[in-house]
Short mmCIF file of C-alpha atoms in Angstrom, two decimals:
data_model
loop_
_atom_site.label_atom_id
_atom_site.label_comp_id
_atom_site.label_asym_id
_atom_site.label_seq_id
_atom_site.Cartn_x
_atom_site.Cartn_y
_atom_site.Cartn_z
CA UNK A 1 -140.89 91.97 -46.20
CA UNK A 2 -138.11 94.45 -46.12
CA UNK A 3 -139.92 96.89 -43.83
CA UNK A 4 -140.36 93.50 -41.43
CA UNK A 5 -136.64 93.19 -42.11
CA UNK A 6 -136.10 96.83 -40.88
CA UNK A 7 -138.41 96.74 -37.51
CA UNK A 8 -136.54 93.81 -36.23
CA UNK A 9 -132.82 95.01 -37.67
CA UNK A 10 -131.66 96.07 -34.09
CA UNK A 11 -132.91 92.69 -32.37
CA UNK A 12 -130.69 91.10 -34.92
CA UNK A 13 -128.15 92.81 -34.63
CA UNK A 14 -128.12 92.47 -31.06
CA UNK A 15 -128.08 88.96 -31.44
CA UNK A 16 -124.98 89.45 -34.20
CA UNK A 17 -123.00 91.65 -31.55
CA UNK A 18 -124.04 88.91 -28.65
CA UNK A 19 -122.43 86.24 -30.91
CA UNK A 20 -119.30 87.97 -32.14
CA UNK A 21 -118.89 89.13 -28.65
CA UNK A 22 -119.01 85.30 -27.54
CA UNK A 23 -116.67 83.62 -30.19
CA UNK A 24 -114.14 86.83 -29.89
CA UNK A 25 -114.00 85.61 -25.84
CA UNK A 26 -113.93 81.86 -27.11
CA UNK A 27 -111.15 82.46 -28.92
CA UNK A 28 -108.86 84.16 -26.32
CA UNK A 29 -108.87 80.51 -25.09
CA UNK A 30 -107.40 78.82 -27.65
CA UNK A 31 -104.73 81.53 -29.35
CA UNK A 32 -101.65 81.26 -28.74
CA UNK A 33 -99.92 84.39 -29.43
CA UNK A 34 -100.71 86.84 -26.66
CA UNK A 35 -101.23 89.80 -29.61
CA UNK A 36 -103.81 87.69 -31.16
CA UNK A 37 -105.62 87.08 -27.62
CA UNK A 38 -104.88 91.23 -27.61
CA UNK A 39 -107.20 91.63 -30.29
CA UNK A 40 -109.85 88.69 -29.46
CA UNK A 41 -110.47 90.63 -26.57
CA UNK A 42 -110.45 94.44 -28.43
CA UNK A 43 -113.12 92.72 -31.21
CA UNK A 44 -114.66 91.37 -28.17
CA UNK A 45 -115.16 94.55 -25.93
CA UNK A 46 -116.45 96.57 -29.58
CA UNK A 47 -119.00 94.20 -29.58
CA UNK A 48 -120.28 94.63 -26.15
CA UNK A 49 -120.12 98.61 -26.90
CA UNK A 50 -122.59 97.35 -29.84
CA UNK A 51 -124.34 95.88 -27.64
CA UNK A 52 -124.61 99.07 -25.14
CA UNK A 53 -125.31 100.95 -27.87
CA UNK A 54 -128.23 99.00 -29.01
CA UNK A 55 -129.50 98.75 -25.62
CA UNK A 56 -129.69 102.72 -25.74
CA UNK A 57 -126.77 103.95 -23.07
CA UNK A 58 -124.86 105.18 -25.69
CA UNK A 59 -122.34 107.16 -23.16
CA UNK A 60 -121.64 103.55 -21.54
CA UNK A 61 -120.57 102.16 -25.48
CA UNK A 62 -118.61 105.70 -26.11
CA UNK A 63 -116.55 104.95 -22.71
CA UNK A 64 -116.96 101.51 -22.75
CA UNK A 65 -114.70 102.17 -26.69
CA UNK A 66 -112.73 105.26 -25.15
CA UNK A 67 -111.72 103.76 -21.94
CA UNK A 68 -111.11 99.84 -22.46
CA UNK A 69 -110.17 99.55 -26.23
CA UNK A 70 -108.25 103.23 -25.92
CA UNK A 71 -106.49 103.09 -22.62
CA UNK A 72 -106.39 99.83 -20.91
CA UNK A 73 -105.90 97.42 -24.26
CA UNK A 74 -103.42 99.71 -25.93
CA UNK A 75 -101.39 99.54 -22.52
CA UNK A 76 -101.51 95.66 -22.86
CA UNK A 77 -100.43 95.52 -26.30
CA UNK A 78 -97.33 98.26 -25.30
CA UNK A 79 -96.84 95.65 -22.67
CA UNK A 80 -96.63 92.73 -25.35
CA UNK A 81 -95.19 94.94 -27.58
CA UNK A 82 -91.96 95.35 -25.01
CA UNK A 83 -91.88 91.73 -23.52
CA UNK A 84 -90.41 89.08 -25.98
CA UNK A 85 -93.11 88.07 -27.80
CA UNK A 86 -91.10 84.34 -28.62
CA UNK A 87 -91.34 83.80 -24.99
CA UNK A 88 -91.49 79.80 -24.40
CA UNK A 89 -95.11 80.49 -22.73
CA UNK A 90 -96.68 82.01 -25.79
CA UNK A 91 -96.15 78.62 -27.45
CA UNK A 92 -96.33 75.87 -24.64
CA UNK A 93 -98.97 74.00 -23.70
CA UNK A 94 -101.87 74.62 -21.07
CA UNK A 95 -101.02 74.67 -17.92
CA UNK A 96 -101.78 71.59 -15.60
CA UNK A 97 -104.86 72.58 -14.51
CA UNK A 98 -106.44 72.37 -17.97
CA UNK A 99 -108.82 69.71 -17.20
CA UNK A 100 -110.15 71.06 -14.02
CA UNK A 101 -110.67 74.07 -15.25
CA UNK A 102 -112.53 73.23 -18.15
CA UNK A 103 -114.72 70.76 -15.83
CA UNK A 104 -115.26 74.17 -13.59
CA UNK A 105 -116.00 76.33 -16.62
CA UNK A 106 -118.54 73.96 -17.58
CA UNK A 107 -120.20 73.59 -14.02
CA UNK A 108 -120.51 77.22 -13.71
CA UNK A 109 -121.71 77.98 -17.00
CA UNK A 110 -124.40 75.91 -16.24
CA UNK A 111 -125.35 76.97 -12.62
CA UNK A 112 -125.10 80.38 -13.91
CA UNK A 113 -127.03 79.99 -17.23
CA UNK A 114 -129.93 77.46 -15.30
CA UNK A 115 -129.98 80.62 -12.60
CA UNK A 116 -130.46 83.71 -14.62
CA UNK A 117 -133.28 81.02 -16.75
CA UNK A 118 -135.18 79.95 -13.90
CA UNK A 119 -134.57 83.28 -11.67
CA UNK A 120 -134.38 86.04 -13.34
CA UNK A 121 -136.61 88.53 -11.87
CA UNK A 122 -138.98 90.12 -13.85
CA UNK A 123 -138.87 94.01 -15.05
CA UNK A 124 -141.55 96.22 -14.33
CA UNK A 125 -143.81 97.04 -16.84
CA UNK A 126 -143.24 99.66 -19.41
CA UNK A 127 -139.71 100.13 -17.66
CA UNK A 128 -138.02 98.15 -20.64
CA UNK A 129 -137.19 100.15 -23.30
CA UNK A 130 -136.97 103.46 -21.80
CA UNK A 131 -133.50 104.48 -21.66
CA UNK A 132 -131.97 106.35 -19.20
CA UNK A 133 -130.08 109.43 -20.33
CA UNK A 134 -126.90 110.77 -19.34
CA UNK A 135 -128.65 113.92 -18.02
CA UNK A 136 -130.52 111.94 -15.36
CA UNK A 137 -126.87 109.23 -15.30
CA UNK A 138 -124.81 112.56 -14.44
CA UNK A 139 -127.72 114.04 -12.23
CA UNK A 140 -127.54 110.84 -9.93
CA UNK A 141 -123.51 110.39 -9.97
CA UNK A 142 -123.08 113.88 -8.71
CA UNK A 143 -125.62 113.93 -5.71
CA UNK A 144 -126.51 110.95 -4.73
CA UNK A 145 -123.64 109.07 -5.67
CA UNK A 146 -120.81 111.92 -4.65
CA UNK A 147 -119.37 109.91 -1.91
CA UNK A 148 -118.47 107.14 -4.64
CA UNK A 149 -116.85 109.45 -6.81
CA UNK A 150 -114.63 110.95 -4.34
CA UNK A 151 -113.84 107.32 -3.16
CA UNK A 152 -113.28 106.47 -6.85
CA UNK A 153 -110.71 109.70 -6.96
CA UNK A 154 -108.61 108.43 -4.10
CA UNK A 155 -108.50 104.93 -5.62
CA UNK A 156 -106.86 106.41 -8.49
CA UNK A 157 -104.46 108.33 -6.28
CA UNK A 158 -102.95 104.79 -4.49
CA UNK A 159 -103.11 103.52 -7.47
CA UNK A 160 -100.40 106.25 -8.96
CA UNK A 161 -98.61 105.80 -5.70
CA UNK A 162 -98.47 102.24 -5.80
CA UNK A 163 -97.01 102.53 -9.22
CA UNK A 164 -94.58 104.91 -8.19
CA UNK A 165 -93.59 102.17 -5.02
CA UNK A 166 -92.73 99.44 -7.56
CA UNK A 167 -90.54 101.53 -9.43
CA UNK A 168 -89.05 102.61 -6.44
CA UNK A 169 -88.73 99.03 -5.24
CA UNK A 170 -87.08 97.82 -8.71
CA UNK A 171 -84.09 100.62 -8.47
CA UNK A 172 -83.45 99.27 -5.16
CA UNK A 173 -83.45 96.17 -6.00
CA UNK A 174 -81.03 97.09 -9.17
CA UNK A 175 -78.96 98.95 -6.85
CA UNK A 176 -78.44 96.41 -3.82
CA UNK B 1 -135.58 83.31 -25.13
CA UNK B 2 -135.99 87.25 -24.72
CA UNK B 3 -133.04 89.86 -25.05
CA UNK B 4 -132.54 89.93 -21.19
CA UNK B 5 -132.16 87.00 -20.79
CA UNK B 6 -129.99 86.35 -23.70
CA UNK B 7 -127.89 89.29 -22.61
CA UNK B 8 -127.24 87.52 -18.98
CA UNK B 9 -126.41 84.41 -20.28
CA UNK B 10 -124.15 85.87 -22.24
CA UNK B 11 -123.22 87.83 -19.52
CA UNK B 12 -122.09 84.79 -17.57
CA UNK B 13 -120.22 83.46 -20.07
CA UNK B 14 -118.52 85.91 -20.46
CA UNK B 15 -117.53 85.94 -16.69
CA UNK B 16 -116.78 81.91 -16.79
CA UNK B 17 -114.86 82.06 -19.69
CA UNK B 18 -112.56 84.82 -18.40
CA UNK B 19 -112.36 82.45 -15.08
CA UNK B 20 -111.34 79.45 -17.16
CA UNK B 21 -108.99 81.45 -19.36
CA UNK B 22 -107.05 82.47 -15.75
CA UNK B 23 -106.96 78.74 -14.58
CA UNK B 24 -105.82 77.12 -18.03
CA UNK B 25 -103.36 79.79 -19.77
CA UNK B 26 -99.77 79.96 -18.70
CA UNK B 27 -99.02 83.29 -19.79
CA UNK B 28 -99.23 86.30 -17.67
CA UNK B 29 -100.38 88.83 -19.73
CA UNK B 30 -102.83 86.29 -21.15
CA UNK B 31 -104.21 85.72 -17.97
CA UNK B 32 -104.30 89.84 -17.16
CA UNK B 33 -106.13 90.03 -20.55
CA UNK B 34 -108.56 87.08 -19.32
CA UNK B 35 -109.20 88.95 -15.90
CA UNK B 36 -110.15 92.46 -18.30
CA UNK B 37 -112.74 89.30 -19.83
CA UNK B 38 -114.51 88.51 -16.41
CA UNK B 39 -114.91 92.76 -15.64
CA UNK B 40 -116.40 93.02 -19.03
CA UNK B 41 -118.78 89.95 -18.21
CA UNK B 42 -120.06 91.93 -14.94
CA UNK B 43 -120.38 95.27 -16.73
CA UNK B 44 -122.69 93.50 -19.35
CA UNK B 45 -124.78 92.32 -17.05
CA UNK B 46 -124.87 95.67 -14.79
CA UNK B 47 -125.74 96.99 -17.75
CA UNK B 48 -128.27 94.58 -18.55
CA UNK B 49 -130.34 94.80 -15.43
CA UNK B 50 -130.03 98.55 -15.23
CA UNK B 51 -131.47 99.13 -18.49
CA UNK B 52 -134.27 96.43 -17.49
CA UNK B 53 -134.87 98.37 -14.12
CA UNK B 54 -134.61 101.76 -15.95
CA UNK B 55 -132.26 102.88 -12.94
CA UNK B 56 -128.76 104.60 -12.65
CA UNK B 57 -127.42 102.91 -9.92
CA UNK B 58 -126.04 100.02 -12.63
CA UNK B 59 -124.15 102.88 -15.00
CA UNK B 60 -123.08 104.28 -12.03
CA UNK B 61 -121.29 100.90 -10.50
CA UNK B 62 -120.51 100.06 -14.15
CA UNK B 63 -118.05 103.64 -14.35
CA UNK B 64 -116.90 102.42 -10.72
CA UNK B 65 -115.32 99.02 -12.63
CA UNK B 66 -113.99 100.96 -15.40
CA UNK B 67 -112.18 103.07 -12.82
CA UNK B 68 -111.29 99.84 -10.82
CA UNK B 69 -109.85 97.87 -14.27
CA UNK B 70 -107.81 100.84 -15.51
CA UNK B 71 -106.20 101.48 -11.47
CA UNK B 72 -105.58 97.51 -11.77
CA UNK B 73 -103.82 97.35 -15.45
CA UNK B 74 -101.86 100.33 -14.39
CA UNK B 75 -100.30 98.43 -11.48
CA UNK B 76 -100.39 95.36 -12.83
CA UNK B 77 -98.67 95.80 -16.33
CA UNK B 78 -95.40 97.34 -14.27
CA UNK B 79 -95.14 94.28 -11.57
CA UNK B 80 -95.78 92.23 -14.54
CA UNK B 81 -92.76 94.07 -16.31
CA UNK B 82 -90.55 93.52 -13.39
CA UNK B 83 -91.24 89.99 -12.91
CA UNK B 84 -89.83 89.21 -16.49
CA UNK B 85 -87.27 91.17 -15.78
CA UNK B 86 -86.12 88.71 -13.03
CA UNK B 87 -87.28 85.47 -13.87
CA UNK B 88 -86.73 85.94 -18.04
CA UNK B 89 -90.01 84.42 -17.89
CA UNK B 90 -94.06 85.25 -18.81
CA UNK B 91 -94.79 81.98 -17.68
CA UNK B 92 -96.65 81.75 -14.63
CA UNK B 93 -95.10 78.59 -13.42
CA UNK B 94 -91.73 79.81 -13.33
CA UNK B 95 -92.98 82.72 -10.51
CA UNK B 96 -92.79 80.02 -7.48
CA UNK B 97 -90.77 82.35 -4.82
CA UNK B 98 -93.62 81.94 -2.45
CA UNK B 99 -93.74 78.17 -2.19
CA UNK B 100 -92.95 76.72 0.39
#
Protein backbone atom coordinates (compact mmCIF):
# COMPACT_ATOMS: atom_id res chain seq x y z
CA UNK A 1 0.00 0.00 0.00
CA UNK A 2 2.67 2.46 0.83
CA UNK A 3 4.76 1.72 -2.26
CA UNK A 4 1.16 2.47 -4.23
CA UNK A 5 1.19 5.55 -2.02
CA UNK A 6 4.76 6.44 -3.30
CA UNK A 7 4.20 5.80 -7.29
CA UNK A 8 1.32 8.14 -7.33
CA UNK A 9 2.93 10.84 -4.60
CA UNK A 10 3.77 13.38 -7.44
CA UNK A 11 0.18 13.11 -9.15
CA UNK A 12 -1.02 14.07 -5.75
CA UNK A 13 0.86 16.44 -5.12
CA UNK A 14 0.22 18.00 -8.28
CA UNK A 15 -3.23 18.00 -7.53
CA UNK A 16 -2.27 19.60 -3.79
CA UNK A 17 -0.16 22.44 -5.58
CA UNK A 18 -3.20 22.84 -8.33
CA UNK A 19 -5.53 23.42 -5.33
CA UNK A 20 -3.47 25.66 -3.08
CA UNK A 21 -2.58 27.48 -6.18
CA UNK A 22 -6.49 27.98 -6.81
CA UNK A 23 -7.75 29.02 -3.26
CA UNK A 24 -4.39 31.32 -2.80
CA UNK A 25 -5.93 33.23 -6.26
CA UNK A 26 -9.54 32.87 -4.68
CA UNK A 27 -8.58 34.58 -1.93
CA UNK A 28 -6.93 37.70 -3.49
CA UNK A 29 -10.65 38.36 -4.20
CA UNK A 30 -12.01 38.64 -1.09
CA UNK A 31 -8.97 40.24 1.27
CA UNK A 32 -9.05 43.28 2.05
CA UNK A 33 -5.74 44.44 3.06
CA UNK A 34 -3.60 44.83 -0.04
CA UNK A 35 -0.46 42.99 2.08
CA UNK A 36 -2.62 40.07 2.61
CA UNK A 37 -3.67 39.97 -1.27
CA UNK A 38 0.52 40.50 -1.43
CA UNK A 39 0.96 37.25 -0.04
CA UNK A 40 -2.24 35.31 -1.58
CA UNK A 41 -0.61 35.92 -4.65
CA UNK A 42 3.34 35.01 -3.39
CA UNK A 43 1.66 31.47 -1.83
CA UNK A 44 -0.06 31.43 -5.07
CA UNK A 45 2.87 31.83 -7.64
CA UNK A 46 5.08 29.03 -5.12
CA UNK A 47 2.52 26.81 -5.95
CA UNK A 48 2.56 27.10 -9.62
CA UNK A 49 6.59 26.79 -9.31
CA UNK A 50 5.40 23.34 -7.57
CA UNK A 51 3.61 22.76 -10.13
CA UNK A 52 6.56 23.48 -12.84
CA UNK A 53 8.60 21.61 -10.88
CA UNK A 54 6.53 18.55 -10.88
CA UNK A 55 5.90 18.86 -14.44
CA UNK A 56 9.84 18.50 -14.85
CA UNK A 57 11.06 22.25 -16.15
CA UNK A 58 12.65 22.80 -13.12
CA UNK A 59 14.60 26.09 -14.55
CA UNK A 60 10.93 27.55 -15.31
CA UNK A 61 9.97 26.88 -11.17
CA UNK A 62 13.69 28.25 -10.16
CA UNK A 63 12.82 31.59 -12.26
CA UNK A 64 9.38 31.33 -12.02
CA UNK A 65 10.54 31.65 -7.59
CA UNK A 66 13.63 33.99 -8.49
CA UNK A 67 11.95 36.32 -10.79
CA UNK A 68 8.14 36.79 -9.63
CA UNK A 69 8.25 36.03 -5.81
CA UNK A 70 12.03 37.77 -5.68
CA UNK A 71 11.75 40.78 -7.89
CA UNK A 72 8.38 41.72 -9.03
CA UNK A 73 6.30 40.81 -5.54
CA UNK A 74 8.91 42.25 -3.24
CA UNK A 75 8.62 45.55 -5.43
CA UNK A 76 4.78 45.43 -4.75
CA UNK A 77 5.01 44.93 -1.19
CA UNK A 78 7.90 48.06 -1.07
CA UNK A 79 5.12 49.73 -2.95
CA UNK A 80 2.46 48.87 -0.13
CA UNK A 81 4.96 49.14 2.24
CA UNK A 82 5.39 53.14 1.24
CA UNK A 83 1.68 53.97 0.34
CA UNK A 84 -0.63 54.34 3.46
CA UNK A 85 -1.69 51.16 4.07
CA UNK A 86 -5.17 52.75 6.06
CA UNK A 87 -6.03 54.12 2.75
CA UNK A 88 -10.07 54.37 2.60
CA UNK A 89 -9.80 51.79 -0.51
CA UNK A 90 -8.16 49.01 1.41
CA UNK A 91 -11.34 48.89 3.50
CA UNK A 92 -14.33 50.03 1.20
CA UNK A 93 -16.47 48.12 -0.56
CA UNK A 94 -16.30 46.60 -4.22
CA UNK A 95 -16.45 48.72 -6.70
CA UNK A 96 -19.76 49.13 -8.77
CA UNK A 97 -19.11 46.78 -11.16
CA UNK A 98 -19.15 43.89 -8.70
CA UNK A 99 -22.04 42.15 -10.10
CA UNK A 100 -21.07 42.27 -13.67
CA UNK A 101 -18.02 41.17 -13.12
CA UNK A 102 -18.76 38.28 -11.19
CA UNK A 103 -21.58 37.38 -13.94
CA UNK A 104 -18.42 37.73 -16.56
CA UNK A 105 -16.08 35.69 -14.38
CA UNK A 106 -18.55 33.07 -14.33
CA UNK A 107 -19.34 33.11 -18.20
CA UNK A 108 -15.80 32.84 -19.01
CA UNK A 109 -14.86 30.31 -16.64
CA UNK A 110 -17.19 28.28 -18.23
CA UNK A 111 -16.51 28.94 -22.00
CA UNK A 112 -13.00 28.49 -21.11
CA UNK A 113 -13.26 25.34 -18.90
CA UNK A 114 -16.15 23.64 -21.58
CA UNK A 115 -13.25 24.64 -24.37
CA UNK A 116 -10.05 23.23 -23.10
CA UNK A 117 -12.76 19.87 -22.08
CA UNK A 118 -14.21 19.42 -25.33
CA UNK A 119 -11.05 20.81 -27.44
CA UNK A 120 -8.15 20.17 -26.16
CA UNK A 121 -5.97 18.69 -28.70
CA UNK A 122 -4.41 15.65 -28.09
CA UNK A 123 -0.44 15.10 -27.39
CA UNK A 124 1.49 12.92 -29.42
CA UNK A 125 2.34 9.77 -28.20
CA UNK A 126 5.20 9.09 -25.94
CA UNK A 127 5.79 13.01 -26.07
CA UNK A 128 4.22 13.32 -22.46
CA UNK A 129 6.49 12.87 -19.94
CA UNK A 130 9.66 13.60 -21.55
CA UNK A 131 10.94 16.75 -20.32
CA UNK A 132 12.71 19.13 -22.09
CA UNK A 133 16.01 20.24 -20.62
CA UNK A 134 17.51 23.49 -20.31
CA UNK A 135 20.39 22.36 -22.58
CA UNK A 136 18.06 21.88 -25.54
CA UNK A 137 15.64 25.30 -23.77
CA UNK A 138 19.04 27.42 -24.03
CA UNK A 139 20.10 25.68 -27.41
CA UNK A 140 16.74 26.94 -29.05
CA UNK A 141 16.60 30.58 -27.27
CA UNK A 142 20.00 31.38 -28.59
CA UNK A 143 19.61 30.38 -32.37
CA UNK A 144 16.49 30.10 -33.31
CA UNK A 145 14.92 32.35 -31.04
CA UNK A 146 17.89 35.24 -31.08
CA UNK A 147 15.78 37.78 -32.71
CA UNK A 148 13.33 37.52 -29.57
CA UNK A 149 15.93 37.98 -27.18
CA UNK A 150 17.39 40.99 -28.63
CA UNK A 151 13.74 42.33 -28.96
CA UNK A 152 13.25 41.29 -25.31
CA UNK A 153 16.67 43.45 -24.48
CA UNK A 154 15.33 46.61 -26.03
CA UNK A 155 12.00 46.18 -24.24
CA UNK A 156 13.83 46.38 -21.13
CA UNK A 157 15.74 49.43 -22.31
CA UNK A 158 12.19 51.68 -22.89
CA UNK A 159 11.16 50.30 -20.14
CA UNK A 160 14.22 52.02 -17.95
CA UNK A 161 13.64 55.05 -20.07
CA UNK A 162 10.12 55.26 -19.53
CA UNK A 163 10.81 55.10 -15.87
CA UNK A 164 13.28 57.65 -16.03
CA UNK A 165 10.37 60.00 -18.17
CA UNK A 166 7.94 59.78 -15.23
CA UNK A 167 10.33 60.89 -12.84
CA UNK A 168 11.27 63.48 -15.02
CA UNK A 169 7.64 64.40 -15.57
CA UNK A 170 6.86 64.45 -11.62
CA UNK A 171 9.86 67.15 -10.88
CA UNK A 172 8.29 69.19 -13.44
CA UNK A 173 5.28 68.94 -12.34
CA UNK A 174 6.65 69.74 -8.57
CA UNK A 175 8.46 72.53 -9.99
CA UNK A 176 5.73 74.39 -12.22
CA UNK B 1 -9.97 14.13 -15.76
CA UNK B 2 -6.11 13.79 -16.74
CA UNK B 3 -3.26 16.22 -15.49
CA UNK B 4 -3.48 18.32 -18.75
CA UNK B 5 -6.39 18.95 -18.63
CA UNK B 6 -6.62 19.68 -15.02
CA UNK B 7 -3.63 21.94 -15.44
CA UNK B 8 -5.65 24.14 -18.23
CA UNK B 9 -8.56 24.45 -16.37
CA UNK B 10 -6.77 25.59 -13.81
CA UNK B 11 -4.98 27.53 -16.08
CA UNK B 12 -8.08 29.50 -17.03
CA UNK B 13 -9.04 30.16 -13.84
CA UNK B 14 -6.44 31.44 -13.04
CA UNK B 15 -6.65 33.95 -16.02
CA UNK B 16 -10.58 34.73 -15.17
CA UNK B 17 -10.04 35.21 -11.77
CA UNK B 18 -7.23 37.74 -12.26
CA UNK B 19 -9.85 39.42 -14.90
CA UNK B 20 -12.57 39.56 -12.27
CA UNK B 21 -10.22 40.67 -9.51
CA UNK B 22 -9.35 43.93 -12.05
CA UNK B 23 -13.15 44.64 -12.66
CA UNK B 24 -14.39 44.25 -8.90
CA UNK B 25 -11.40 45.63 -6.58
CA UNK B 26 -11.03 49.32 -6.04
CA UNK B 27 -7.58 49.43 -5.12
CA UNK B 28 -4.77 50.04 -7.44
CA UNK B 29 -2.19 48.03 -6.35
CA UNK B 30 -4.78 45.30 -5.83
CA UNK B 31 -5.72 45.44 -9.21
CA UNK B 32 -1.70 45.56 -10.43
CA UNK B 33 -1.37 42.45 -8.17
CA UNK B 34 -4.59 40.88 -9.98
CA UNK B 35 -3.07 41.71 -13.54
CA UNK B 36 0.54 39.70 -12.16
CA UNK B 37 -2.67 36.81 -11.54
CA UNK B 38 -3.88 36.70 -15.27
CA UNK B 39 0.24 36.53 -16.60
CA UNK B 40 0.67 33.72 -14.21
CA UNK B 41 -2.63 32.03 -15.62
CA UNK B 42 -1.04 32.20 -19.31
CA UNK B 43 2.40 31.03 -18.20
CA UNK B 44 0.68 27.89 -16.63
CA UNK B 45 -0.85 27.03 -19.45
CA UNK B 46 2.29 27.79 -21.89
CA UNK B 47 3.78 25.69 -19.74
CA UNK B 48 1.25 23.15 -19.83
CA UNK B 49 1.05 22.61 -23.54
CA UNK B 50 4.78 22.85 -23.99
CA UNK B 51 5.52 20.13 -21.73
CA UNK B 52 2.53 18.12 -23.51
CA UNK B 53 4.13 18.96 -27.02
CA UNK B 54 7.67 18.29 -25.63
CA UNK B 55 8.71 21.66 -27.46
CA UNK B 56 10.68 24.89 -26.44
CA UNK B 57 8.87 27.32 -28.14
CA UNK B 58 6.34 27.51 -24.80
CA UNK B 59 9.52 28.11 -22.19
CA UNK B 60 10.74 30.30 -24.55
CA UNK B 61 7.40 32.68 -24.81
CA UNK B 62 6.93 31.85 -21.10
CA UNK B 63 10.70 33.87 -20.28
CA UNK B 64 9.27 36.50 -22.92
CA UNK B 65 6.18 37.23 -20.16
CA UNK B 66 8.44 37.17 -17.32
CA UNK B 67 10.46 39.84 -19.10
CA UNK B 68 7.15 41.62 -20.18
CA UNK B 69 5.60 41.50 -16.25
CA UNK B 70 8.81 42.72 -14.60
CA UNK B 71 9.23 45.87 -17.62
CA UNK B 72 5.37 46.45 -16.65
CA UNK B 73 5.66 46.46 -12.58
CA UNK B 74 8.68 48.58 -13.03
CA UNK B 75 6.67 51.30 -14.78
CA UNK B 76 3.73 50.75 -13.27
CA UNK B 77 4.59 50.78 -9.45
CA UNK B 78 6.21 54.56 -10.09
CA UNK B 79 2.96 56.07 -12.07
CA UNK B 80 1.12 54.29 -9.44
CA UNK B 81 3.33 56.19 -6.78
CA UNK B 82 2.71 59.46 -8.41
CA UNK B 83 -0.89 59.16 -8.74
CA UNK B 84 -1.26 58.93 -4.84
CA UNK B 85 0.83 61.48 -4.61
CA UNK B 86 -1.75 63.77 -6.34
CA UNK B 87 -4.99 62.49 -5.71
CA UNK B 88 -4.13 61.17 -1.78
CA UNK B 89 -5.91 58.34 -3.14
CA UNK B 90 -5.32 54.25 -4.11
CA UNK B 91 -8.72 54.19 -5.08
CA UNK B 92 -9.35 53.83 -8.58
CA UNK B 93 -12.48 55.85 -8.67
CA UNK B 94 -11.01 58.89 -7.46
CA UNK B 95 -8.45 58.87 -10.84
CA UNK B 96 -11.37 60.43 -13.19
CA UNK B 97 -9.12 63.31 -14.99
CA UNK B 98 -9.95 61.78 -18.29
CA UNK B 99 -13.72 61.91 -18.15
CA UNK B 100 -15.32 63.77 -19.99
Amino acid sequence: MIRDFLAHLDTLLLWGFAACAFVSASLMLVLRQPMRVALALVSCMVFLGGVYGLLGVHFIAAFQVLIYVGAVMVFMVYAIMLLDPRDESATAKYSKLLWPGIIGFALLAEALAVGYWNDLPHAPRGALGEPFDIARFSTAFLTEYWLHFELTSVLLLVAVVAALAVIQENRRHERG
Amino acid sequence: MDKVQMLQVLAASLFALGLTGVIIRRNVLVMLMCMELMLNGVNLSLVTFAHTMGSAVGAVLVFLIFVVATAEIAIAIPIVLLLVRRKRSLDIESYTDLKG
